[in-house]
Short mmCIF file of C-alpha atoms in Angstrom, two decimals:
data_model
loop_
_atom_site.label_atom_id
_atom_site.label_comp_id
_atom_site.label_asym_id
_atom_site.label_seq_id
_atom_site.Cartn_x
_atom_site.Cartn_y
_atom_site.Cartn_z
CA MET A 1 2.10 -4.23 -15.32
CA LYS A 2 -0.86 -3.16 -17.44
CA SER A 3 -1.65 0.48 -16.93
CA ASP A 4 -4.89 1.81 -15.48
CA THR A 5 -7.28 2.13 -18.41
CA THR A 6 -9.59 4.51 -16.57
CA LYS A 7 -9.82 7.72 -18.57
CA GLY A 8 -9.37 11.03 -16.82
CA LEU A 9 -7.50 14.27 -16.70
CA ALA A 10 -3.98 14.25 -15.31
CA LEU A 11 -3.92 16.81 -12.52
CA PRO A 12 -0.89 19.02 -11.98
CA PRO A 13 0.79 18.88 -8.56
CA PHE A 14 -1.01 21.56 -6.51
CA SER A 15 0.91 22.81 -3.47
CA SER A 16 -0.83 24.24 -0.43
CA SER A 17 0.07 27.74 -1.62
CA HIS A 18 -1.53 27.02 -5.01
CA LEU A 19 -4.71 25.83 -3.34
CA LYS A 20 -4.79 28.94 -1.13
CA TYR A 21 -4.44 31.13 -4.21
CA LEU A 22 -7.15 29.21 -6.05
CA SER A 23 -9.52 29.48 -3.11
CA LEU A 24 -8.98 33.22 -2.89
CA SER A 25 -9.46 33.57 -6.64
CA LEU A 26 -12.79 31.76 -6.48
CA SER A 27 -13.98 34.12 -3.77
CA LEU A 28 -13.66 37.14 -6.11
CA PRO A 29 -17.20 38.13 -7.14
CA HIS A 30 -16.46 40.47 -10.04
CA PRO A 31 -16.20 38.96 -13.55
CA LEU A 32 -13.14 41.10 -14.31
CA CYS A 33 -11.02 38.38 -12.73
CA TRP A 34 -12.14 36.11 -15.54
CA ARG A 35 -10.10 38.12 -18.02
CA GLU A 36 -6.99 36.45 -16.64
CA MET A 37 -8.20 33.25 -18.22
CA ALA A 38 -7.79 32.67 -21.95
CA SER A 39 -11.41 31.67 -22.37
CA TYR A 40 -14.55 30.79 -20.49
CA GLN A 41 -13.89 27.11 -21.30
CA GLN A 42 -10.49 27.32 -19.64
CA TRP A 43 -12.05 28.92 -16.60
CA THR A 44 -14.63 26.16 -16.39
CA LEU A 45 -11.92 23.52 -16.58
CA PHE A 46 -9.91 25.44 -13.98
CA VAL A 47 -12.81 25.51 -11.54
CA SER A 48 -13.61 21.86 -12.19
CA LEU A 49 -10.04 20.83 -11.41
CA LEU A 50 -10.11 22.88 -8.23
CA CYS A 51 -13.36 21.26 -7.13
CA LEU A 52 -11.90 17.83 -7.80
CA VAL A 53 -8.77 18.57 -5.82
CA SER A 54 -10.73 20.21 -3.00
CA ALA A 55 -13.11 17.27 -2.77
CA THR A 56 -10.26 14.79 -2.52
CA MET A 57 -9.29 14.07 1.05
CA GLY A 58 -7.44 10.81 0.60
CA ALA A 59 -3.76 10.18 -0.07
CA PRO A 60 -1.57 7.28 -1.18
CA PRO A 61 0.41 5.42 1.49
CA ARG A 62 3.95 6.51 2.18
CA LYS A 63 6.73 4.70 0.37
CA PRO A 64 7.75 1.59 2.34
CA ILE A 65 11.30 1.08 3.58
CA SER A 66 12.87 -2.30 2.80
CA VAL A 67 14.62 -4.07 5.69
CA PRO A 68 16.14 -7.54 6.19
CA PHE A 69 13.78 -10.39 7.10
CA GLY A 70 15.12 -10.68 10.66
CA ARG A 71 14.34 -7.07 11.52
CA ASN A 72 10.58 -7.65 11.73
CA TYR A 73 9.98 -11.38 11.17
CA GLN A 74 10.94 -14.85 12.36
CA PRO A 75 10.25 -18.42 11.10
CA THR A 76 7.34 -20.29 12.65
CA TRP A 77 7.59 -23.84 11.27
CA ALA A 78 9.70 -26.04 8.99
CA PHE A 79 12.71 -23.73 9.41
CA ASP A 80 14.75 -25.76 6.90
CA HIS A 81 12.21 -24.89 4.16
CA ILE A 82 13.08 -21.18 4.37
CA LYS A 83 16.14 -20.14 2.33
CA TYR A 84 17.97 -16.83 2.83
CA PHE A 85 19.69 -14.68 0.19
CA ASN A 86 21.47 -11.33 -0.02
CA GLY A 87 22.16 -11.13 3.69
CA GLY A 88 18.57 -11.92 4.60
CA ASN A 89 17.10 -9.21 2.37
CA GLU A 90 15.39 -11.90 0.30
CA ILE A 91 13.96 -15.25 1.34
CA GLN A 92 12.32 -18.22 -0.34
CA LEU A 93 9.58 -20.43 1.08
CA HIS A 94 9.72 -24.02 -0.19
CA LEU A 95 6.83 -26.47 -0.34
CA ASP A 96 7.32 -30.18 -1.02
CA LYS A 97 5.23 -33.28 -0.41
CA TYR A 98 6.44 -33.41 3.19
CA THR A 99 5.71 -29.89 4.38
CA GLY A 100 5.23 -26.25 3.61
CA THR A 101 6.59 -23.46 5.76
CA GLY A 102 5.82 -20.04 7.16
CA PHE A 103 6.89 -17.04 9.21
CA GLN A 104 5.37 -14.40 11.47
CA SER A 105 6.10 -10.91 12.73
CA LYS A 106 7.98 -10.50 15.99
CA GLY A 107 5.53 -7.87 17.20
CA ASN A 108 1.76 -7.45 17.53
CA TYR A 109 0.21 -4.39 15.91
CA LEU A 110 -2.95 -2.36 16.40
CA PHE A 111 -3.31 -0.41 13.12
CA GLY A 112 -0.61 0.52 10.63
CA HIS A 113 0.73 0.05 7.11
CA PHE A 114 2.09 -3.39 6.25
CA HIS A 115 3.87 -4.04 2.96
CA MET A 116 5.50 -7.04 1.29
CA GLN A 117 7.01 -7.71 -2.12
CA ILE A 118 6.30 -11.25 -3.32
CA LYS A 119 7.13 -13.29 -6.41
CA LEU A 120 4.65 -16.18 -6.48
CA VAL A 121 5.20 -19.85 -7.32
CA PRO A 122 5.85 -20.09 -11.08
CA GLY A 123 4.65 -22.75 -13.50
CA ASP A 124 2.16 -25.38 -12.39
CA SER A 125 1.11 -24.15 -8.94
CA ALA A 126 -2.29 -25.85 -8.76
CA GLY A 127 -3.27 -26.86 -5.23
CA THR A 128 -0.87 -24.44 -3.53
CA VAL A 129 -1.74 -21.37 -1.51
CA THR A 130 0.59 -18.51 -0.69
CA ALA A 131 -0.88 -16.48 2.16
CA TYR A 132 0.02 -13.08 3.62
CA TYR A 133 -2.25 -11.88 6.40
CA LEU A 134 -2.80 -10.30 9.80
CA SER A 135 -4.45 -12.32 12.54
CA SER A 136 -5.37 -11.79 16.18
CA GLN A 137 -4.76 -14.37 18.88
CA ASN A 138 -7.85 -13.83 21.00
CA ALA A 139 -11.16 -15.68 21.15
CA GLU A 140 -13.17 -13.33 18.89
CA HIS A 141 -10.96 -13.73 15.85
CA ASP A 142 -9.97 -10.75 13.67
CA GLU A 143 -8.10 -11.37 10.41
CA ILE A 144 -7.15 -9.49 7.22
CA ASP A 145 -6.18 -11.88 4.39
CA PHE A 146 -4.35 -12.00 1.10
CA GLU A 147 -4.50 -15.56 -0.30
CA PHE A 148 -2.97 -16.40 -3.68
CA LEU A 149 -4.55 -19.53 -5.14
CA GLY A 150 -2.31 -21.46 -7.51
CA ASN A 151 -3.38 -22.78 -10.90
CA ARG A 152 -2.32 -24.97 -13.80
CA THR A 153 0.41 -23.66 -16.08
CA GLY A 154 -0.96 -20.96 -18.35
CA GLN A 155 -3.98 -20.23 -16.16
CA PRO A 156 -4.04 -17.05 -14.06
CA TYR A 157 -3.56 -16.89 -10.32
CA ILE A 158 -6.58 -15.94 -8.26
CA LEU A 159 -6.14 -13.45 -5.44
CA GLN A 160 -8.67 -13.97 -2.65
CA THR A 161 -9.13 -11.40 0.11
CA ASN A 162 -11.17 -11.80 3.26
CA VAL A 163 -11.88 -9.88 6.46
CA PHE A 164 -12.78 -11.55 9.78
CA THR A 165 -14.25 -9.41 12.53
CA GLY A 166 -15.32 -10.68 15.94
CA GLY A 167 -14.99 -14.26 14.74
CA LYS A 168 -17.08 -13.76 11.58
CA GLY A 169 -15.54 -14.11 8.12
CA ASP A 170 -17.26 -15.25 4.91
CA ARG A 171 -16.47 -11.94 3.21
CA GLU A 172 -14.48 -13.36 0.31
CA GLN A 173 -13.67 -11.40 -2.80
CA ARG A 174 -11.69 -12.88 -5.68
CA ILE A 175 -9.91 -11.17 -8.55
CA PHE A 176 -7.56 -12.02 -11.38
CA LEU A 177 -4.37 -9.97 -11.43
CA TRP A 178 -3.55 -7.79 -14.44
CA PHE A 179 0.05 -9.05 -14.61
CA ASP A 180 2.03 -12.25 -14.20
CA PRO A 181 2.74 -12.37 -10.42
CA THR A 182 5.41 -15.06 -10.91
CA ALA A 183 7.65 -13.17 -13.35
CA ALA A 184 8.79 -10.38 -11.02
CA TYR A 185 8.21 -8.93 -7.58
CA HIS A 186 4.95 -7.10 -6.96
CA SER A 187 3.81 -5.20 -3.89
CA TYR A 188 0.96 -6.29 -1.63
CA SER A 189 0.02 -4.10 1.31
CA VAL A 190 -2.65 -3.32 3.89
CA LEU A 191 -3.46 0.06 5.37
CA TRP A 192 -5.48 -0.41 8.56
CA ASN A 193 -6.69 2.38 10.82
CA LEU A 194 -9.76 3.16 12.87
CA TYR A 195 -11.70 4.21 9.76
CA GLN A 196 -10.94 1.67 7.07
CA ILE A 197 -8.95 -1.32 5.87
CA VAL A 198 -7.52 -0.95 2.35
CA PHE A 199 -5.90 -3.76 0.35
CA PHE A 200 -3.35 -2.54 -2.22
CA VAL A 201 -1.63 -4.29 -5.13
CA ASP A 202 1.24 -2.20 -6.51
CA ASP A 203 -0.34 0.83 -4.77
CA ILE A 204 -3.65 0.25 -6.57
CA PRO A 205 -6.52 -0.29 -4.11
CA ILE A 206 -8.29 -3.56 -4.85
CA ARG A 207 -10.61 -3.58 -1.84
CA VAL A 208 -11.79 -1.33 0.96
CA PHE A 209 -13.56 -2.37 4.17
CA LYS A 210 -14.98 0.63 6.01
CA ASN A 211 -15.67 0.88 9.72
CA SER A 212 -19.41 0.21 9.82
CA LYS A 213 -19.88 -0.28 13.56
CA ASP A 214 -22.79 2.17 13.40
CA LEU A 215 -24.48 -0.31 11.05
CA GLY A 216 -23.98 -3.19 13.46
CA VAL A 217 -20.90 -4.60 11.69
CA LYS A 218 -17.90 -5.34 13.89
CA PHE A 219 -14.60 -3.75 12.92
CA PRO A 220 -11.07 -4.74 14.06
CA PHE A 221 -10.13 -1.99 16.48
CA ASN A 222 -9.15 -3.44 19.86
CA GLN A 223 -7.26 -6.69 19.18
CA PRO A 224 -3.61 -6.43 18.14
CA MET A 225 -2.61 -8.70 15.28
CA LYS A 226 0.55 -10.41 14.12
CA LEU A 227 1.50 -10.69 10.47
CA TYR A 228 1.92 -14.13 8.98
CA SER A 229 2.91 -15.62 5.66
CA SER A 230 2.97 -19.23 4.56
CA LEU A 231 3.18 -21.53 1.56
CA TRP A 232 1.16 -24.69 1.94
CA ASN A 233 -0.78 -27.42 0.18
CA ALA A 234 -4.55 -26.86 -0.02
CA ASP A 235 -5.50 -29.02 -2.97
CA ASP A 236 -8.75 -29.99 -1.27
CA TRP A 237 -10.16 -26.54 -2.16
CA ALA A 238 -7.66 -24.07 -3.63
CA THR A 239 -7.89 -24.77 -7.37
CA ARG A 240 -11.29 -25.24 -9.00
CA GLY A 241 -12.80 -26.17 -5.66
CA GLY A 242 -10.37 -29.04 -5.17
CA LEU A 243 -10.76 -30.63 -8.63
CA GLU A 244 -7.17 -29.83 -9.55
CA LYS A 245 -4.65 -31.59 -7.29
CA THR A 246 -1.06 -30.67 -6.53
CA ASP A 247 1.41 -32.26 -8.95
CA TRP A 248 4.24 -33.23 -6.60
CA SER A 249 6.53 -34.04 -9.52
CA LYS A 250 6.84 -30.25 -9.89
CA ALA A 251 8.06 -29.79 -6.30
CA PRO A 252 9.62 -27.91 -4.67
CA PHE A 253 7.21 -25.03 -5.14
CA ILE A 254 8.94 -21.74 -4.31
CA ALA A 255 7.63 -18.29 -3.39
CA THR A 256 10.13 -15.45 -2.97
CA TYR A 257 9.89 -12.41 -0.67
CA LYS A 258 11.62 -9.12 0.03
CA GLY A 259 10.81 -5.74 1.58
CA PHE A 260 9.41 -6.89 4.97
CA HIS A 261 8.12 -3.38 5.75
CA ILE A 262 6.07 -2.79 8.90
CA ASP A 263 4.95 0.65 10.08
CA GLY A 264 2.46 -0.08 12.82
CA CYS A 265 1.47 0.65 16.38
CA GLU A 266 3.18 -2.13 18.29
CA ALA A 267 1.16 -3.36 21.24
CA SER A 268 0.86 -6.29 23.63
CA VAL A 269 -1.70 -8.96 22.90
CA GLU A 270 -3.91 -7.61 25.71
CA ALA A 271 -3.82 -3.96 24.53
CA LYS A 272 -7.20 -2.39 23.71
CA PHE A 273 -5.98 0.83 22.09
CA CYS A 274 -2.96 2.23 20.28
CA ALA A 275 -0.79 4.34 22.57
CA THR A 276 0.04 6.71 19.70
CA GLN A 277 -3.55 7.02 18.45
CA GLY A 278 -3.87 10.01 16.10
CA GLN A 279 -0.13 10.67 15.90
CA ARG A 280 1.02 8.38 13.06
CA TRP A 281 0.86 9.28 9.34
CA TRP A 282 -1.57 6.45 8.55
CA ASP A 283 -3.89 7.74 11.28
CA GLN A 284 -4.38 11.22 9.82
CA LYS A 285 -7.46 12.67 8.15
CA GLU A 286 -6.26 12.08 4.59
CA PHE A 287 -6.19 8.32 5.25
CA GLN A 288 -9.77 8.11 6.50
CA ASP A 289 -10.98 7.59 2.94
CA LEU A 290 -9.71 6.91 -0.57
CA ASP A 291 -9.12 9.89 -2.82
CA ALA A 292 -10.96 10.34 -6.13
CA ASN A 293 -8.20 8.68 -8.18
CA GLN A 294 -8.06 5.71 -5.81
CA TRP A 295 -11.83 5.22 -6.04
CA ARG A 296 -11.55 5.28 -9.86
CA ARG A 297 -8.79 2.67 -9.78
CA LEU A 298 -10.77 0.49 -7.39
CA LYS A 299 -13.76 0.75 -9.72
CA TRP A 300 -11.49 -0.31 -12.62
CA VAL A 301 -10.36 -3.41 -10.68
CA ARG A 302 -13.93 -4.31 -9.78
CA GLN A 303 -15.21 -3.93 -13.33
CA LYS A 304 -12.30 -5.61 -15.15
CA PHE A 305 -10.91 -8.27 -12.83
CA THR A 306 -13.43 -9.29 -10.14
CA ILE A 307 -14.63 -12.88 -10.46
CA TYR A 308 -16.42 -13.19 -7.10
CA ASN A 309 -17.76 -10.73 -4.55
CA TYR A 310 -19.74 -11.87 -1.52
CA CYS A 311 -21.71 -8.62 -1.70
CA THR A 312 -23.34 -9.69 -4.95
CA ASP A 313 -23.94 -13.32 -3.95
CA ARG A 314 -27.69 -13.45 -3.29
CA VAL A 315 -27.58 -17.24 -2.74
CA ARG A 316 -25.31 -16.92 0.30
CA TYR A 317 -26.64 -13.51 1.28
CA PRO A 318 -30.32 -13.02 0.31
CA THR A 319 -30.12 -9.79 2.30
CA LEU A 320 -27.32 -7.42 1.33
CA PRO A 321 -24.66 -7.28 4.08
CA PRO A 322 -24.87 -3.76 5.53
CA GLU A 323 -21.21 -2.87 4.96
CA CYS A 324 -21.37 -3.48 1.20
CA LYS A 325 -23.08 -0.22 0.29
CA ARG A 326 -20.64 1.85 2.35
CA ASP A 327 -17.73 0.01 0.75
CA ARG A 328 -19.26 0.79 -2.70
CA ASP A 329 -19.26 -2.92 -3.54
CA ILE A 330 -22.65 -2.67 -5.28
#
């Protein structure tokens, strides 16, 4: 994986006791305390680092725990096109000219952290789509999408994300990935709470969708969702708008999965709130926003790899969608 090219100082690991000491030190009014620093420049850097750490309220998601497929998921269609390996710790989805296949979570979830490791279809994958997403089952549809759009051999995959709220979607963003997603497993995850939805690739945020209900934008908060994944043929639109068709001589197309991590508030389809609201790690204050480093990494993705963003599409949206400014998409 290519490293983050954003330049910046590497911060040391400050403990809570360090921060308490730094805060007390800053409260000292007399300049004699400055003599403990080697120079005024060091002091300035010291204070700057403290301000940066103090201003940062976000935190990275907790490390996911890998489990067998059957712990959290079950097949949904074309069962014979799902292959199991290593005691169910890895699976393959197969697509041929007869059918694709897919699976879904056993439970419904209202907020949480959802993580999957995927190795995408290698070689000529034009016309295929590998999808990993959350979706509600009620009338006013909510959905949080990862869609990997296949391409001709040698051309990069496109990762499309989308968010549906209250039945409204059309919030597509598309990026190229900074690595070959077919050569090895990479992590794709969603952190969803009452304040934001964050899409991560290998723990790097690639998109954030903030709760903007106060701006008149609906936010998924009261409809539990299942997780789904599928591999299917979409050569009417997936690659170059449908110009590139699936080459069935290359079948079967195979996507491989492991991890199957779910840490969410499990709820019935009819539930309107999470019974453990405010008690889970992903529901705490530090996950209400990205931290400074995460915002820098997101900016890096947007500047280097974004190929489409609905927020900047003035043909489709002559008026800027209200959530875009809060999401820092402009």
